[in-house]
């Protein structure tokens, strides 16, 4: 089964830890805890040795790479990547990873223990067993995955915003939602580590050396799993089940990401197969997709972005409570305020809104169209009509004309709806520290842009992409 991710179509706002493990990740260099990696790996030199060791390991574990592809740092967009040595046609197999070579809570050397203790390792994230497996394997001298670890990034150099100084994170990403998501991540990580992970390691001192009993290391591994793991999708009939546990998939996580990708991971009973989804010319990089990811998600989960306008999957959020705030601005008397609160509570009962939810706006359409349409309808309808609507438990007369909200047809919405939406966009834009024009000036001036730090450039791309979408909304609601 292909691992293509779906666009979010539900209320809920920012995804934070635990967030869905992606479908492909991009490693860079080496790991350095307790010295499991070969000397010289992870730096600018000595790259041939880790790659050669990894390719030899692939042969040993039955991981089959097509002779048409190669692993390299040269010619890739970031760190290690995979290139086409020869032209590749659509549908061609690039490599196949046997399930036995996948690193998971089941295949690691302490898999039996993790299974026996499964009840004690349950957590909100669902990642604890894999993270404990990684903590053990990384400091185990005889770990069968040592050549695979040699291509991993140096954990102390991960560029997720969770590793930025708090002041810098808030200054550069204010308004994007990333600082709030990071704060929730860090709180959940601390709680999970102290309540579950550390007690487990202390109960098994023979399996976990003191060197790996560290909250900072655990936080780094969470970021690694967030950025480099895979999560096998559920079958359609399994949608109500808990998500599958994340997996570390050698070779697959070497591929970098593009929205316009040319390869995709497919799952079968015995193998995970990377297949070309379009022709790939000789010498070109092979890109997987991590799912349809907005730039705020890319920087939050992976530490990079796609520069504007390359990320066709970019989105902007309007917090649901912002729409409520915009509606309250119009209230003139207490009776109207009470009625508005009643309308909001009813929307909560319908599960259309939530205090931490957000309406998600894509570059061409509203991805949470049902939630936004229903919210605008309920908040704007006359009082008598609302009473009747509420008496029917939210069941209407199937007005379908507003159901599909593309940015083109938002202008056709009823005038009160457009006014409320516009006011909500204005309030959202006020949460940023800078305006669109100042960002456009920076982006259009190459000399000024190149003087920005790496983080400043990436944060600018996140902000700018969101503001462009919000300003499009301003235009169509005017």
CSV table of C-alpha atoms in Angstrom, one decimal:
chain,number,residue,atom,x,y,z
A,1,UNK,CA,0.0,0.0,0.0
A,2,UNK,CA,1.3,3.5,-0.8
A,3,UNK,CA,2.1,5.7,2.1
A,4,UNK,CA,0.7,8.9,0.6
A,5,UNK,CA,-0.5,11.2,3.4
A,6,UNK,CA,-3.9,12.8,3.3
A,7,UNK,CA,-4.5,16.5,3.8
A,8,UNK,CA,-5.9,17.4,7.2
A,9,UNK,CA,-9.7,17.9,7.0
A,10,UNK,CA,-10.7,18.1,10.6
A,11,UNK,CA,-10.7,20.7,13.3
A,12,UNK,CA,-7.8,20.6,15.8
A,13,UNK,CA,-5.2,23.2,15.1
A,14,UNK,CA,-1.4,22.6,15.3
A,15,UNK,CA,-0.1,19.1,15.4
A,16,UNK,CA,2.3,18.7,18.3
A,17,UNK,CA,4.2,15.8,19.8
A,18,UNK,CA,3.0,13.2,19.4
A,19,UNK,CA,2.6,14.1,15.7
A,20,UNK,CA,2.2,11.6,12.9
A,21,UNK,CA,5.5,10.1,11.9
A,22,UNK,CA,6.1,10.9,8.3
A,23,UNK,CA,6.6,8.8,5.2
A,24,UNK,CA,10.2,9.7,4.6
A,25,UNK,CA,13.0,11.6,6.3
A,26,UNK,CA,16.4,13.0,5.3
A,27,UNK,CA,19.5,11.9,7.4
A,28,UNK,CA,22.7,13.9,7.3
A,29,UNK,CA,25.7,12.7,9.3
A,30,UNK,CA,26.6,10.7,12.4
A,31,UNK,CA,25.5,9.9,16.0
A,32,UNK,CA,28.0,10.4,18.8
A,33,UNK,CA,26.5,8.9,22.0
A,34,UNK,CA,28.7,6.3,23.6
A,35,UNK,CA,30.6,6.1,20.3
A,36,UNK,CA,28.5,3.6,18.2
A,37,UNK,CA,29.6,5.1,14.9
A,38,UNK,CA,32.7,4.7,12.8
A,39,UNK,CA,35.5,7.2,13.3
A,40,UNK,CA,35.2,10.1,10.9
A,41,UNK,CA,31.5,9.8,10.2
A,42,UNK,CA,29.3,12.8,10.5
A,43,UNK,CA,31.9,15.4,9.5
A,44,UNK,CA,32.8,17.0,6.2
A,45,UNK,CA,35.4,14.4,5.5
A,46,UNK,CA,35.3,10.6,5.8
A,47,UNK,CA,32.0,10.3,4.1
A,48,UNK,CA,33.1,7.4,1.9
A,49,UNK,CA,33.7,5.1,4.8
A,50,UNK,CA,30.1,5.4,6.4
A,51,UNK,CA,28.5,5.1,2.9
A,52,UNK,CA,30.6,2.0,2.0
A,53,UNK,CA,29.9,0.5,5.4
A,54,UNK,CA,26.2,1.1,5.0
A,55,UNK,CA,26.0,-0.3,1.5
A,56,UNK,CA,27.9,-3.4,2.6
A,57,UNK,CA,25.4,-3.7,5.5
A,58,UNK,CA,22.5,-3.4,3.0
A,59,UNK,CA,23.8,-6.5,1.2
A,60,UNK,CA,24.1,-8.4,4.5
A,61,UNK,CA,20.5,-7.7,5.5
A,62,UNK,CA,18.9,-8.2,2.1
A,63,UNK,CA,18.2,-4.6,1.4
A,64,UNK,CA,18.2,-4.4,-2.4
A,65,UNK,CA,19.2,-1.1,-4.0
A,66,UNK,CA,18.7,-0.7,-7.7
A,67,UNK,CA,22.0,-0.3,-9.6
A,68,UNK,CA,20.5,2.9,-11.1
A,69,UNK,CA,20.7,4.8,-7.7
A,70,UNK,CA,23.5,5.9,-5.4
A,71,UNK,CA,23.8,7.4,-1.9
A,72,UNK,CA,25.8,10.7,-1.9
A,73,UNK,CA,26.3,14.1,-0.4
A,74,UNK,CA,27.2,15.6,-3.7
A,75,UNK,CA,24.3,17.1,-5.7
A,76,UNK,CA,21.8,16.8,-2.9
A,77,UNK,CA,19.7,19.5,-1.3
A,78,UNK,CA,20.7,18.6,2.3
A,79,UNK,CA,23.0,16.1,3.9
A,80,UNK,CA,23.0,12.6,2.4
A,81,UNK,CA,20.5,12.0,-0.4
A,82,UNK,CA,19.8,9.5,-3.2
A,83,UNK,CA,20.7,10.3,-6.9
A,84,UNK,CA,19.8,8.6,-10.1
A,85,UNK,CA,23.0,7.1,-11.7
A,86,UNK,CA,21.0,6.3,-14.8
A,87,UNK,CA,17.6,7.5,-16.1
A,88,UNK,CA,14.7,6.0,-14.1
A,89,UNK,CA,11.2,5.4,-15.5
A,90,UNK,CA,8.0,5.8,-13.7
A,91,UNK,CA,7.1,2.7,-11.7
A,92,UNK,CA,10.6,1.4,-11.4
A,93,UNK,CA,11.7,-0.1,-8.1
A,94,UNK,CA,14.5,2.0,-6.5
A,95,UNK,CA,15.1,-0.2,-3.5
A,96,UNK,CA,13.3,-2.8,-1.3
A,97,UNK,CA,13.7,-3.0,2.4
A,98,UNK,CA,12.9,-6.3,4.0
A,99,UNK,CA,10.8,-6.0,7.2
A,100,UNK,CA,13.6,-7.7,9.1
A,101,UNK,CA,15.9,-4.7,8.4
A,102,UNK,CA,13.5,-2.2,9.7
A,103,UNK,CA,14.4,-0.9,13.2
A,104,UNK,CA,11.4,-1.0,15.5
A,105,UNK,CA,10.3,-2.0,19.0
A,106,UNK,CA,9.7,-5.5,17.6
A,107,UNK,CA,13.0,-6.1,15.7
A,108,UNK,CA,15.4,-4.5,18.2
A,109,UNK,CA,17.5,-6.7,20.5
A,110,UNK,CA,15.3,-6.0,23.5
A,111,UNK,CA,12.0,-6.5,21.7
A,112,UNK,CA,10.8,-9.3,23.9
A,113,UNK,CA,11.3,-7.2,27.0
A,114,UNK,CA,9.5,-4.2,25.4
A,115,UNK,CA,6.6,-6.5,24.6
A,116,UNK,CA,6.4,-7.9,28.1
A,117,UNK,CA,6.4,-4.4,29.6
A,118,UNK,CA,4.1,-3.0,27.0
A,119,UNK,CA,1.5,-2.0,29.5
A,120,UNK,CA,3.9,0.1,31.6
A,121,UNK,CA,5.3,1.8,28.4
A,122,UNK,CA,2.0,3.2,27.2
A,123,UNK,CA,2.1,7.0,26.7
A,124,UNK,CA,0.3,9.8,24.9
A,125,UNK,CA,2.8,9.7,22.1
A,126,UNK,CA,2.9,5.9,21.6
A,127,UNK,CA,6.6,6.3,20.8
A,128,UNK,CA,8.2,5.2,24.0
A,129,UNK,CA,9.0,1.6,23.0
A,130,UNK,CA,10.8,2.7,19.8
A,131,UNK,CA,12.7,5.4,21.7
A,132,UNK,CA,13.8,2.9,24.3
A,133,UNK,CA,14.9,0.6,21.5
A,134,UNK,CA,17.0,3.4,20.0
A,135,UNK,CA,18.5,4.3,23.4
A,136,UNK,CA,19.6,0.7,23.9
A,137,UNK,CA,20.8,0.0,20.3
A,138,UNK,CA,22.9,3.2,20.1
A,139,UNK,CA,25.0,2.2,23.1
A,140,UNK,CA,25.2,-1.5,22.4
A,141,UNK,CA,28.6,-2.3,20.9
A,142,UNK,CA,27.2,-5.3,19.0
A,143,UNK,CA,24.1,-3.6,17.6
A,144,UNK,CA,23.3,-4.9,14.1
A,145,UNK,CA,22.3,-1.4,13.0
A,146,UNK,CA,25.7,0.3,13.6
A,147,UNK,CA,26.4,0.8,9.9
A,148,UNK,CA,22.9,2.4,9.6
A,149,UNK,CA,23.5,4.7,12.5
A,150,UNK,CA,26.7,6.0,10.7
A,151,UNK,CA,24.4,7.9,8.3
A,152,UNK,CA,22.3,9.5,11.0
A,153,UNK,CA,22.6,13.2,11.9
A,154,UNK,CA,24.7,14.5,14.7
A,155,UNK,CA,22.0,15.0,17.4
A,156,UNK,CA,23.6,18.1,18.8
A,157,UNK,CA,23.1,19.9,15.5
A,158,UNK,CA,19.5,19.2,14.8
A,159,UNK,CA,17.8,22.3,13.6
A,160,UNK,CA,14.2,21.8,14.9
A,161,UNK,CA,12.9,25.0,16.5
A,162,UNK,CA,12.7,23.0,19.8
A,163,UNK,CA,16.5,23.4,20.0
A,164,UNK,CA,16.5,27.2,19.3
A,165,UNK,CA,16.7,29.6,22.2
A,166,UNK,CA,13.2,30.4,23.4
A,167,UNK,CA,13.7,34.1,22.7
A,168,UNK,CA,14.8,33.5,19.1
A,169,UNK,CA,12.0,31.0,18.5
A,170,UNK,CA,9.4,33.4,19.7
A,171,UNK,CA,10.9,36.4,17.9
A,172,UNK,CA,11.3,34.7,14.5
A,173,UNK,CA,8.2,32.5,14.5
A,174,UNK,CA,5.6,34.7,16.3
A,175,UNK,CA,2.2,34.3,14.8
A,176,UNK,CA,3.0,31.1,12.9
A,177,UNK,CA,1.9,28.8,15.7
A,178,UNK,CA,5.2,27.0,15.9
A,179,UNK,CA,6.3,28.4,19.3
A,180,UNK,CA,3.1,27.2,21.0
A,181,UNK,CA,3.5,23.8,19.4
A,182,UNK,CA,7.1,23.5,20.6
A,183,UNK,CA,6.1,24.4,24.1
A,184,UNK,CA,3.6,21.6,24.2
A,185,UNK,CA,6.1,19.2,22.7
A,186,UNK,CA,8.7,20.1,25.4
A,187,UNK,CA,6.2,19.7,28.2
A,188,UNK,CA,5.0,16.3,26.9
A,189,UNK,CA,8.6,15.1,26.4
A,190,UNK,CA,9.6,16.1,29.9
A,191,UNK,CA,6.6,14.3,31.4
A,192,UNK,CA,7.0,11.2,29.3
A,193,UNK,CA,10.7,10.9,30.2
A,194,UNK,CA,10.4,11.4,33.9
A,195,UNK,CA,7.3,9.3,34.4
A,196,UNK,CA,8.0,6.4,32.0
A,197,UNK,CA,11.4,6.3,30.3
A,198,UNK,CA,13.8,7.1,33.1
A,199,UNK,CA,12.1,4.6,35.6
A,200,UNK,CA,12.3,1.9,33.0
A,201,UNK,CA,16.0,2.5,32.3
A,202,UNK,CA,16.8,2.6,36.0
A,203,UNK,CA,15.0,-0.7,36.4
A,204,UNK,CA,17.2,-2.3,33.8
A,205,UNK,CA,20.7,-0.8,34.4
A,206,UNK,CA,22.3,-3.7,32.6
A,207,UNK,CA,20.6,-2.6,29.3
A,208,UNK,CA,21.0,1.2,29.6
A,209,UNK,CA,24.3,2.7,30.5
A,210,UNK,CA,24.3,6.0,32.6
A,211,UNK,CA,25.4,7.8,29.4
A,212,UNK,CA,22.0,7.4,27.8
A,213,UNK,CA,19.9,8.3,30.9
A,214,UNK,CA,19.5,12.0,29.9
A,215,UNK,CA,16.5,14.1,29.2
A,216,UNK,CA,18.5,16.1,26.6
A,217,UNK,CA,19.4,12.9,24.7
A,218,UNK,CA,15.7,11.8,24.9
A,219,UNK,CA,14.6,15.1,23.5
A,220,UNK,CA,17.0,14.8,20.7
A,221,UNK,CA,15.8,11.3,19.9
A,222,UNK,CA,12.2,12.5,19.9
A,223,UNK,CA,13.2,15.0,17.3
A,224,UNK,CA,15.0,12.3,15.3
A,225,UNK,CA,11.9,10.1,15.3
A,226,UNK,CA,9.8,13.1,14.5
A,227,UNK,CA,12.0,13.9,11.5
A,228,UNK,CA,13.3,10.5,10.2
A,229,UNK,CA,10.7,7.8,11.1
A,230,UNK,CA,7.9,6.3,9.0
A,231,UNK,CA,4.5,5.3,10.1
A,232,UNK,CA,2.6,2.6,8.2
A,233,UNK,CA,-0.8,3.9,7.3
A,234,UNK,CA,-3.9,2.1,8.5
A,235,UNK,CA,-6.3,0.4,6.1
A,236,UNK,CA,-9.5,2.3,5.4
A,237,UNK,CA,-11.5,0.0,7.6
A,238,UNK,CA,-9.0,0.5,10.4
A,239,UNK,CA,-9.5,4.3,10.7
A,240,UNK,CA,-10.8,4.1,14.2
A,241,UNK,CA,-7.7,2.2,15.5
A,242,UNK,CA,-4.7,3.8,17.1
A,243,UNK,CA,-2.0,4.9,14.6
A,244,UNK,CA,0.7,2.3,14.0
A,245,UNK,CA,3.9,2.7,15.9
A,246,UNK,CA,6.8,4.6,14.1
A,247,UNK,CA,9.5,2.7,12.3
A,248,UNK,CA,13.1,3.5,11.4
A,249,UNK,CA,13.5,2.4,7.7
A,250,UNK,CA,17.1,2.3,6.4
A,251,UNK,CA,17.6,3.7,2.9
A,252,UNK,CA,14.1,5.1,2.8
A,253,UNK,CA,15.1,7.9,5.3
A,254,UNK,CA,18.0,9.0,3.1
A,255,UNK,CA,15.6,10.6,0.6
A,256,UNK,CA,15.0,14.3,0.9
A,257,UNK,CA,11.5,15.8,0.6
A,258,UNK,CA,9.8,17.9,-2.0
A,259,UNK,CA,6.1,18.7,-2.5
A,260,UNK,CA,6.6,17.8,-6.2
A,261,UNK,CA,8.3,14.5,-5.3
A,262,UNK,CA,9.3,11.7,-7.8
A,263,UNK,CA,9.2,8.7,-5.5
A,264,UNK,CA,6.9,7.1,-2.9
A,265,UNK,CA,7.1,4.4,-0.3
A,266,UNK,CA,4.8,1.4,-0.6
A,267,UNK,CA,4.1,-1.2,2.0
A,268,UNK,CA,3.7,-5.0,1.4
A,269,UNK,CA,3.7,-8.0,3.7
A,270,UNK,CA,7.5,-8.7,3.5
A,271,UNK,CA,9.0,-5.5,2.2
A,272,UNK,CA,8.8,-1.7,2.1
A,273,UNK,CA,9.4,-0.6,-1.5
A,274,UNK,CA,10.5,2.8,-2.8
A,275,UNK,CA,9.0,3.3,-6.3
A,276,UNK,CA,9.5,6.1,-8.9
A,277,UNK,CA,6.3,8.1,-9.4
A,278,UNK,CA,7.6,9.9,-12.5
A,279,UNK,CA,10.6,9.7,-14.8
A,280,UNK,CA,13.9,10.8,-13.1
A,281,UNK,CA,16.7,11.9,-15.4
A,282,UNK,CA,20.3,10.7,-14.8
A,283,UNK,CA,22.0,12.8,-12.2
A,284,UNK,CA,18.8,14.2,-10.6
A,285,UNK,CA,18.1,13.7,-6.9
A,286,UNK,CA,15.3,11.3,-5.9
A,287,UNK,CA,12.7,12.9,-3.6
A,288,UNK,CA,10.2,11.2,-1.4
A,289,UNK,CA,7.2,13.0,0.2
A,290,UNK,CA,6.8,13.4,3.9
A,291,UNK,CA,3.1,14.0,3.3
A,292,UNK,CA,1.3,17.2,2.2
A,293,UNK,CA,3.2,19.4,4.7
A,294,UNK,CA,2.8,23.1,5.2
A,295,UNK,CA,6.0,25.0,5.9
A,296,UNK,CA,5.2,25.4,9.6
A,297,UNK,CA,5.0,21.6,9.8
A,298,UNK,CA,8.3,21.2,7.9
A,299,UNK,CA,10.2,23.5,10.1
A,300,UNK,CA,8.6,22.2,13.3
A,301,UNK,CA,9.1,18.5,12.5
A,302,UNK,CA,12.1,18.5,10.3
A,303,UNK,CA,13.9,21.8,10.7
A,304,UNK,CA,13.7,23.0,7.1
A,305,UNK,CA,11.2,24.6,4.7
A,306,UNK,CA,10.5,24.9,1.0
A,307,UNK,CA,11.1,28.5,-0.2
A,308,UNK,CA,8.1,30.4,-1.5
A,309,UNK,CA,6.4,29.6,-3.8
A,310,UNK,CA,7.7,26.0,-4.2
A,311,UNK,CA,5.6,24.5,-1.4
A,312,UNK,CA,2.3,24.0,-3.1
A,313,UNK,CA,1.0,22.3,0.1
A,314,UNK,CA,1.6,25.4,2.3
A,315,UNK,CA,-1.3,26.5,4.6
A,316,UNK,CA,-2.3,29.3,7.0
A,317,UNK,CA,-4.3,28.8,10.1
A,318,UNK,CA,-7.1,31.0,11.6
A,319,UNK,CA,-7.5,30.0,15.2
A,320,UNK,CA,-11.1,29.1,15.9
A,321,UNK,CA,-11.2,31.3,19.0
A,322,UNK,CA,-10.1,34.2,16.7
A,323,UNK,CA,-13.4,33.9,14.7
A,324,UNK,CA,-15.2,34.0,18.0
A,325,UNK,CA,-13.2,37.1,19.0
A,326,UNK,CA,-14.1,38.7,15.7
A,327,UNK,CA,-17.8,37.9,16.2
A,328,UNK,CA,-17.7,39.4,19.7
A,329,UNK,CA,-16.3,42.6,18.4
A,330,UNK,CA,-19.7,43.2,16.7
A,331,UNK,CA,-21.7,42.6,19.8
A,332,UNK,CA,-23.3,45.7,21.3
A,333,UNK,CA,-25.4,44.5,24.2
A,334,UNK,CA,-25.2,41.8,26.8
A,335,UNK,CA,-28.1,39.8,25.3
A,336,UNK,CA,-26.3,39.5,22.0
A,337,UNK,CA,-23.1,38.4,23.9
A,338,UNK,CA,-25.0,35.7,25.7
A,339,UNK,CA,-26.6,34.5,22.4
A,340,UNK,CA,-23.2,34.4,20.8
A,341,UNK,CA,-21.8,32.3,23.6
A,342,UNK,CA,-24.7,30.0,23.2
A,343,UNK,CA,-24.0,29.7,19.5
A,344,UNK,CA,-20.3,28.9,20.2
A,345,UNK,CA,-21.2,26.3,22.8
A,346,UNK,CA,-23.5,24.6,20.3
A,347,UNK,CA,-20.7,24.6,17.7
A,348,UNK,CA,-18.5,22.9,20.4
A,349,UNK,CA,-21.3,20.3,20.9
A,350,UNK,CA,-21.3,19.6,17.2
A,351,UNK,CA,-17.5,19.2,17.4
A,352,UNK,CA,-17.0,21.9,14.7
A,353,UNK,CA,-14.8,24.1,16.9
A,354,UNK,CA,-12.5,23.8,20.0
A,355,UNK,CA,-10.5,26.2,22.1
A,356,UNK,CA,-7.2,25.0,20.6
A,357,UNK,CA,-8.6,24.2,17.1
A,358,UNK,CA,-7.8,26.1,13.9
A,359,UNK,CA,-9.4,26.5,10.4
A,360,UNK,CA,-6.8,25.5,7.9
A,361,UNK,CA,-6.6,27.5,4.7
A,362,UNK,CA,-4.6,26.1,1.7
A,363,UNK,CA,-3.3,28.1,-1.3
A,364,UNK,CA,-6.4,27.1,-3.3
A,365,UNK,CA,-9.0,25.8,-0.9
A,366,UNK,CA,-10.1,25.7,2.7
A,367,UNK,CA,-9.1,22.3,4.1
A,368,UNK,CA,-11.5,22.4,7.0
A,369,UNK,CA,-14.4,23.5,4.8
A,370,UNK,CA,-17.2,21.8,6.8
A,371,UNK,CA,-16.0,23.3,10.1
A,372,UNK,CA,-15.5,26.8,8.7
A,373,UNK,CA,-18.8,26.8,6.7
A,374,UNK,CA,-20.8,25.6,9.7
A,375,UNK,CA,-19.2,28.1,12.1
A,376,UNK,CA,-19.8,31.1,9.8
A,377,UNK,CA,-23.4,29.9,9.3
A,378,UNK,CA,-24.2,29.4,13.0
A,379,UNK,CA,-22.5,32.7,14.1
A,380,UNK,CA,-24.2,34.8,11.4
A,381,UNK,CA,-27.7,33.3,11.1
A,382,UNK,CA,-30.7,35.3,12.6
A,383,UNK,CA,-31.6,34.5,16.2
A,384,UNK,CA,-34.9,32.8,15.3
A,385,UNK,CA,-33.2,30.7,12.6
A,386,UNK,CA,-30.5,29.6,15.1
A,387,UNK,CA,-33.2,28.5,17.6
A,388,UNK,CA,-34.8,26.3,14.9
A,389,UNK,CA,-31.4,25.0,13.8
A,390,UNK,CA,-30.4,24.1,17.4
A,391,UNK,CA,-33.8,22.4,17.9
A,392,UNK,CA,-33.0,20.2,14.9
A,393,UNK,CA,-29.6,19.3,16.5
A,394,UNK,CA,-27.7,21.1,13.7
A,395,UNK,CA,-29.5,19.2,10.9
A,396,UNK,CA,-30.3,21.7,8.1
A,397,UNK,CA,-31.9,21.6,4.7
A,398,UNK,CA,-28.7,20.4,2.9
A,399,UNK,CA,-27.7,23.7,1.5
A,400,UNK,CA,-24.8,22.5,-0.7
A,401,UNK,CA,-23.8,25.7,-2.4
A,402,UNK,CA,-21.3,26.7,0.3
A,403,UNK,CA,-19.8,23.3,1.0
A,404,UNK,CA,-16.7,23.5,-1.2
A,405,UNK,CA,-14.7,26.5,-0.1
A,406,UNK,CA,-12.1,27.3,-2.7
A,407,UNK,CA,-10.4,30.7,-2.5
A,408,UNK,CA,-12.1,31.5,-5.8
A,409,UNK,CA,-15.6,31.0,-4.6
A,410,UNK,CA,-15.3,32.5,-1.1
A,411,UNK,CA,-16.3,35.7,-2.8
A,412,UNK,CA,-19.7,34.2,-3.4
A,413,UNK,CA,-20.5,33.6,0.3
A,414,UNK,CA,-23.2,35.6,2.0
A,415,UNK,CA,-22.1,39.1,3.0
A,416,UNK,CA,-22.2,38.6,6.8
A,417,UNK,CA,-20.1,35.4,6.4
A,418,UNK,CA,-17.5,37.3,4.3
A,419,UNK,CA,-17.4,40.2,6.8
A,420,UNK,CA,-16.8,37.8,9.8
A,421,UNK,CA,-14.2,35.9,7.9
A,422,UNK,CA,-12.4,39.1,6.9
A,423,UNK,CA,-12.4,40.4,10.4
A,424,UNK,CA,-10.9,37.1,11.5
A,425,UNK,CA,-8.1,37.3,8.9
A,426,UNK,CA,-7.3,40.9,10.1
A,427,UNK,CA,-7.0,39.7,13.7
A,428,UNK,CA,-4.8,36.8,12.6
A,429,UNK,CA,-2.5,39.1,10.7
A,430,UNK,CA,-2.1,41.2,13.8
A,431,UNK,CA,-0.5,38.3,15.7
A,432,UNK,CA,2.7,38.5,13.5
A,433,UNK,CA,5.5,40.9,14.5
A,434,UNK,CA,6.0,42.1,10.9
A,435,UNK,CA,3.8,43.0,8.0
A,436,UNK,CA,3.7,41.5,4.5
A,437,UNK,CA,5.4,44.4,2.8
A,438,UNK,CA,8.5,44.3,5.0
A,439,UNK,CA,8.9,40.6,4.3
A,440,UNK,CA,8.5,41.1,0.5
A,441,UNK,CA,11.2,43.8,0.7
A,442,UNK,CA,13.6,41.3,2.3
A,443,UNK,CA,12.8,38.5,-0.1
A,444,UNK,CA,13.2,40.8,-3.2
A,445,UNK,CA,16.5,42.1,-2.0
A,446,UNK,CA,19.1,39.3,-2.5
A,447,UNK,CA,21.8,41.2,-0.7
A,448,UNK,CA,19.7,41.7,2.4
A,449,UNK,CA,18.3,38.2,2.3
A,450,UNK,CA,21.7,36.6,2.2
A,451,UNK,CA,22.8,38.6,5.3
A,452,UNK,CA,20.1,36.8,7.3
A,453,UNK,CA,21.0,33.8,9.4
A,454,UNK,CA,19.9,30.3,8.3
A,455,UNK,CA,17.1,30.4,10.9
A,456,UNK,CA,16.0,33.9,10.0
A,457,UNK,CA,15.7,32.9,6.3
A,458,UNK,CA,13.6,29.8,7.1
A,459,UNK,CA,11.4,31.6,9.6
A,460,UNK,CA,10.8,34.3,7.0
A,461,UNK,CA,9.7,31.7,4.5
A,462,UNK,CA,7.2,30.3,7.0
A,463,UNK,CA,5.8,33.7,7.8
A,464,UNK,CA,5.6,34.9,4.2
A,465,UNK,CA,3.8,31.8,2.9
A,466,UNK,CA,1.2,32.1,5.6
A,467,UNK,CA,0.7,35.8,5.1
A,468,UNK,CA,0.3,35.4,1.3
A,469,UNK,CA,-2.6,33.0,1.9
A,470,UNK,CA,-4.2,35.3,4.5
A,471,UNK,CA,-3.9,38.3,2.1
A,472,UNK,CA,-5.5,36.3,-0.6
A,473,UNK,CA,-8.4,35.8,1.8
A,474,UNK,CA,-8.5,39.5,2.5
A,475,UNK,CA,-8.9,40.2,-1.3
A,476,UNK,CA,-11.7,37.7,-1.8
A,477,UNK,CA,-13.6,38.8,1.2
A,478,UNK,CA,-13.5,42.5,0.4
